[in-house]
Tab-separated table of C-alpha atoms in Angstrom:
chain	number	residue	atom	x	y	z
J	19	UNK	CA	-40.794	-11.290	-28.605
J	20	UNK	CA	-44.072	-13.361	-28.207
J	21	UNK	CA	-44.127	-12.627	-24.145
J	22	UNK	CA	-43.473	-8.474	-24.840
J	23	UNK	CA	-46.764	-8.823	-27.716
J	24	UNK	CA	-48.660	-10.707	-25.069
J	25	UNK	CA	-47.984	-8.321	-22.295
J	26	UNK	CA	-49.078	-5.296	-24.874
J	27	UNK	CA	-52.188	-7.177	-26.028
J	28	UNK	CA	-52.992	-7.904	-22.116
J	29	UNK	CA	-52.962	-4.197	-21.452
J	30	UNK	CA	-54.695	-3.203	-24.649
J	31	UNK	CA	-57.675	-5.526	-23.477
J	32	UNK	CA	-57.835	-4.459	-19.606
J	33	UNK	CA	-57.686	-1.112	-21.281
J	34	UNK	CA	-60.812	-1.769	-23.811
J	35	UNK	CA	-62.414	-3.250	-20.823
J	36	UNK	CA	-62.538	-0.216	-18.728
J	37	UNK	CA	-63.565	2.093	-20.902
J	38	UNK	CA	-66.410	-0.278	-22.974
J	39	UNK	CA	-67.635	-2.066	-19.240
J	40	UNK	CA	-69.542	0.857	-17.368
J	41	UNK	CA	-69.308	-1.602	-14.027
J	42	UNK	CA	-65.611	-1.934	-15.116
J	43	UNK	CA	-64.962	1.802	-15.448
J	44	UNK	CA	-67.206	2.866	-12.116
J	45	UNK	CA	-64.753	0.202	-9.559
J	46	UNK	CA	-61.682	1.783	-11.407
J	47	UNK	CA	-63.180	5.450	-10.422
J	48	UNK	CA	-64.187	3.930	-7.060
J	49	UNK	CA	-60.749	2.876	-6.518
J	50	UNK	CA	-59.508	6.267	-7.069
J	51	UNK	CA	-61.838	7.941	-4.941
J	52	UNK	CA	-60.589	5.657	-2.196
J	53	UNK	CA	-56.894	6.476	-2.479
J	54	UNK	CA	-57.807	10.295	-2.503
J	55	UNK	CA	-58.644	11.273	-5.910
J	56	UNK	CA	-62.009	12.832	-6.866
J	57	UNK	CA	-62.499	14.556	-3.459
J	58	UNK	CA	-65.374	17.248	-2.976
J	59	UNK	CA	-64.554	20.746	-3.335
J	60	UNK	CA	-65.930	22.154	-0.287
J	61	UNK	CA	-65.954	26.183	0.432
J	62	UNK	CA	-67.906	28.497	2.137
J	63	UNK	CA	-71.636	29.624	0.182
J	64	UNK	CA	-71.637	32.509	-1.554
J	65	UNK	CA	-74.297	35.377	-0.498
J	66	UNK	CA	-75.928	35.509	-3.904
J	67	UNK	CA	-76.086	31.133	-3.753
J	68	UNK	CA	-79.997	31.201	-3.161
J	69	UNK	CA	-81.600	29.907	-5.770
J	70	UNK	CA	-84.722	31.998	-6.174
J	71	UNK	CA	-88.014	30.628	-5.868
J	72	UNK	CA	-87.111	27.075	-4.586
J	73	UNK	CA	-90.316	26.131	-3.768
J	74	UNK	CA	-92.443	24.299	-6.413
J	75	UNK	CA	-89.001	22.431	-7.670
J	76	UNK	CA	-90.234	18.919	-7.190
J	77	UNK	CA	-89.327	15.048	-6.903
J	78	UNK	CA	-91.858	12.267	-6.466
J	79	UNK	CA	-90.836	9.326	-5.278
J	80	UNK	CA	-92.481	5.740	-6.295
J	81	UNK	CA	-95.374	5.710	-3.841
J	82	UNK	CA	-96.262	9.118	-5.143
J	83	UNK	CA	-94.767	11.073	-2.201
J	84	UNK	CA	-93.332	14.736	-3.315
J	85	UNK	CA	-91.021	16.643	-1.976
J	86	UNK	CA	-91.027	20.361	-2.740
J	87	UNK	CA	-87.746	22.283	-1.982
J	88	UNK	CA	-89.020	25.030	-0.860
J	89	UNK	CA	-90.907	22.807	2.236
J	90	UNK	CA	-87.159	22.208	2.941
J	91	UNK	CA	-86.268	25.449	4.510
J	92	UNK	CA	-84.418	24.757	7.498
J	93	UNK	CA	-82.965	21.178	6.665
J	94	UNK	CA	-79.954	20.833	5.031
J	95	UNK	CA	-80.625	18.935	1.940
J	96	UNK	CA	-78.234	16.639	-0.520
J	97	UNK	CA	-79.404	16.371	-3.598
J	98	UNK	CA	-78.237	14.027	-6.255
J	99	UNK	CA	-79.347	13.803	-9.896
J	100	UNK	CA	-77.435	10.092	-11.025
J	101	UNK	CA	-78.507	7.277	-13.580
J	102	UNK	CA	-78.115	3.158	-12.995
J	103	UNK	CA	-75.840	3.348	-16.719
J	104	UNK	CA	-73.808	6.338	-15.796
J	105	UNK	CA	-70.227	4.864	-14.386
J	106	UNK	CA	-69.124	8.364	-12.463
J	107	UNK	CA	-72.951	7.838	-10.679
J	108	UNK	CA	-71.795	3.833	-9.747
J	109	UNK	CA	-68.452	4.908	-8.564
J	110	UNK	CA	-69.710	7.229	-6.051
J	111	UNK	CA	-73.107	5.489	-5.117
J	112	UNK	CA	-71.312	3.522	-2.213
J	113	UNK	CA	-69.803	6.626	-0.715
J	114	UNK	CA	-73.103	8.444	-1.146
J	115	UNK	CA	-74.679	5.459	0.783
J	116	UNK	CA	-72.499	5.844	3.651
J	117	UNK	CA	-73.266	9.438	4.186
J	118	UNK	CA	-76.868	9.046	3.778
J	119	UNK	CA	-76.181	5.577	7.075
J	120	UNK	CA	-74.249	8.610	8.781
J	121	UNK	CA	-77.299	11.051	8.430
J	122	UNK	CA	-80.526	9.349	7.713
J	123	UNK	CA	-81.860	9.506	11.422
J	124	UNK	CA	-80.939	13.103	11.612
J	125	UNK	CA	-83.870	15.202	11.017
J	126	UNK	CA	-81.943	17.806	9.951
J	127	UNK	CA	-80.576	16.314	7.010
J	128	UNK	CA	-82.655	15.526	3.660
J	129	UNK	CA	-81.336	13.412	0.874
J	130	UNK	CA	-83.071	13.206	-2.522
J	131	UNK	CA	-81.327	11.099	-5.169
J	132	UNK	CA	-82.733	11.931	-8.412
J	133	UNK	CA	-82.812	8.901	-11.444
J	134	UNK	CA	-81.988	11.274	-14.577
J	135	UNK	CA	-83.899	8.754	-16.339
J	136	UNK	CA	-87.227	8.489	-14.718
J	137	UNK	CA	-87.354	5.037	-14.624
J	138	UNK	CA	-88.080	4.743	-11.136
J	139	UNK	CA	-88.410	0.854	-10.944
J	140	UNK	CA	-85.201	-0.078	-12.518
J	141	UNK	CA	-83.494	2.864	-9.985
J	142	UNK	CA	-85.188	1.121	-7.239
J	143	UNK	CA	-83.833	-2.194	-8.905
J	144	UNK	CA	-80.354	-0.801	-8.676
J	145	UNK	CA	-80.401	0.232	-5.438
J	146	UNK	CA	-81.882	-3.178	-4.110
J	147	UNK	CA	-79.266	-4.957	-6.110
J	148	UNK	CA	-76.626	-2.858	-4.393
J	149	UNK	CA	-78.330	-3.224	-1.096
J	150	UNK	CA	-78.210	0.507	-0.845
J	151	UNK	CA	-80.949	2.248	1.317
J	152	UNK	CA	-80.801	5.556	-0.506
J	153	UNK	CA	-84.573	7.030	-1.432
J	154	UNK	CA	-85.064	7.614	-5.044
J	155	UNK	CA	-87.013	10.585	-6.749
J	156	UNK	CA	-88.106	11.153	-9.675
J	157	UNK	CA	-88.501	15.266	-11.451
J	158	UNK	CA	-92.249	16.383	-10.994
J	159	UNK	CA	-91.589	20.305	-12.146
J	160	UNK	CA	-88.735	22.184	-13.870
J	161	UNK	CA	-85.342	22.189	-12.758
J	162	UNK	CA	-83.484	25.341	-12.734
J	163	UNK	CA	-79.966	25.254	-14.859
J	164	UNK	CA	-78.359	26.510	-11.749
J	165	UNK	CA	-79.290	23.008	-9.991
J	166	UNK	CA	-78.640	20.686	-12.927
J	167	UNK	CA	-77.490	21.773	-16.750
J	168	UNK	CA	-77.801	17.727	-17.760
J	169	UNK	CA	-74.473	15.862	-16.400
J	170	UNK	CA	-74.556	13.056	-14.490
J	171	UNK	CA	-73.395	12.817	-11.741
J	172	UNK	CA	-74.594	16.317	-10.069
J	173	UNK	CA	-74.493	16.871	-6.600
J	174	UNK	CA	-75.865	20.052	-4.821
J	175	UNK	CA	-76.301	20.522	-1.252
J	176	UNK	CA	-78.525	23.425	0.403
J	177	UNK	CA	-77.547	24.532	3.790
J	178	UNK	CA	-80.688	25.565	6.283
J	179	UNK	CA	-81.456	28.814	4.489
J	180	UNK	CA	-81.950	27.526	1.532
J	181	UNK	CA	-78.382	28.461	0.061
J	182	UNK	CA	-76.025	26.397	-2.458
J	183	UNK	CA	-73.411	25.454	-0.380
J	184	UNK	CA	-71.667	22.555	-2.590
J	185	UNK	CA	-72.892	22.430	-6.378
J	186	UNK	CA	-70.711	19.813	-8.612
J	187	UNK	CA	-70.625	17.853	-11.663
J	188	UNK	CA	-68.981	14.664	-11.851
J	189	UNK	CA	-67.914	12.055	-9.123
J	190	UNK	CA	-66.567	12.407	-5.764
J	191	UNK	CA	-65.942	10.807	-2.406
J	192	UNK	CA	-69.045	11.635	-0.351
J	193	UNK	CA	-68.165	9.618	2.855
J	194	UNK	CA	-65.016	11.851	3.367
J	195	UNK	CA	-63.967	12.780	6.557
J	196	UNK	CA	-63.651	16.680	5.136
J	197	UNK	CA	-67.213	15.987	3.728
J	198	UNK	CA	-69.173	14.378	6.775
J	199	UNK	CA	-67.530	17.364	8.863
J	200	UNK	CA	-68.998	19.990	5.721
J	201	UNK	CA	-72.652	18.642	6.630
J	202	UNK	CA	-72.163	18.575	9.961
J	203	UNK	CA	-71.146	22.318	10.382
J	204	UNK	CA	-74.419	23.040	7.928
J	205	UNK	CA	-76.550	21.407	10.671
J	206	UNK	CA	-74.780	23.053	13.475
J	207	UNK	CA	-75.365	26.167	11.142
């Protein structure tokens, strides 16, 4: 009776754990997205996907560079909005890292990770801690709701036109073979 309770309070902990821990929660998700779950929904962009007017939608970074998307034209650009507390954002930050070592000598390819909190130092923090080379942005100008309506993660990419080609909420496996081949056939593009 006493080793059935113990099992059932064991559980009930690990359980309370993962969903109180954000570090605990984001390696479950990251263990998920390695066995094939949370995979990115990939299809062709629709004709009416331009976002109109991109230019003057702008990041700054923490040396006061900006990037305007509408300078973009031409490059296909990955755009992440993510915060260091959000676990869905921790979970995929290692994947996101890899694509970014896959692509960051192309100059083809943009990436723009966005802290949705504005704290630039304590995103730069993270990403030091993590030993992840990914540049961080802040917002400098409005975002349009058909970029981000406020949940974290979001991950858009923009083929060479200028075009939503991937727009999603939530976590996913960015370092996919299915995924790398998606960019790569934007560049090609």
């Amino acid at each position: 009776m006493v080793k059935k309770n113990g099992w059932n309070i064991f559980f009930v902990i690990i359980l309370l754990v993962i969903v109180f821990v954000p570090s605990s929660k984001a390696l479950v998700l990251r263990g998920l997205m390695e066995i094939g779950l949370f995979k990115p929904g990939i299809s062709a962009p629709a004709e009416n996907s331009v976002v109109s007017g991109l230019a003057g939608i702008r990041f700054k970074n923490a040396t006061g560079k900006v990037v305007d998307l509408g300078s973009l034209k031409g490059k296909v650009v990955f755009l992440n909005f993510w915060a260091t507390w959000c676990p869905p954002c921790q979970a995929e930050m290692p994947s996101v890292n890899k694509l970014y070592q896959r692509f960051k000598n192309d100059p083809n390819v943009v990436f723009i990770l966005v802290d949705g909190d504005s704290n630039l130092p304590k995103a730069q923090q993270y990403m030091n801690r993590k030993k992840f080379d990914l540049p961080v942005y802040e917002v400098d100008s409005a975002i349009p709701e058909q970029l981000f309506k406020g949940s974290l993660p979001t991950t858009v990419v923009f083929d060479k036109e200028g075009r939503i080609s991937y727009n999603e909420e939530g976590a996913a496996n960015y370092n996919s073979k299915k995924f790398v081949e998606f960019i790569q056939q934007l560049i090609l593009m």
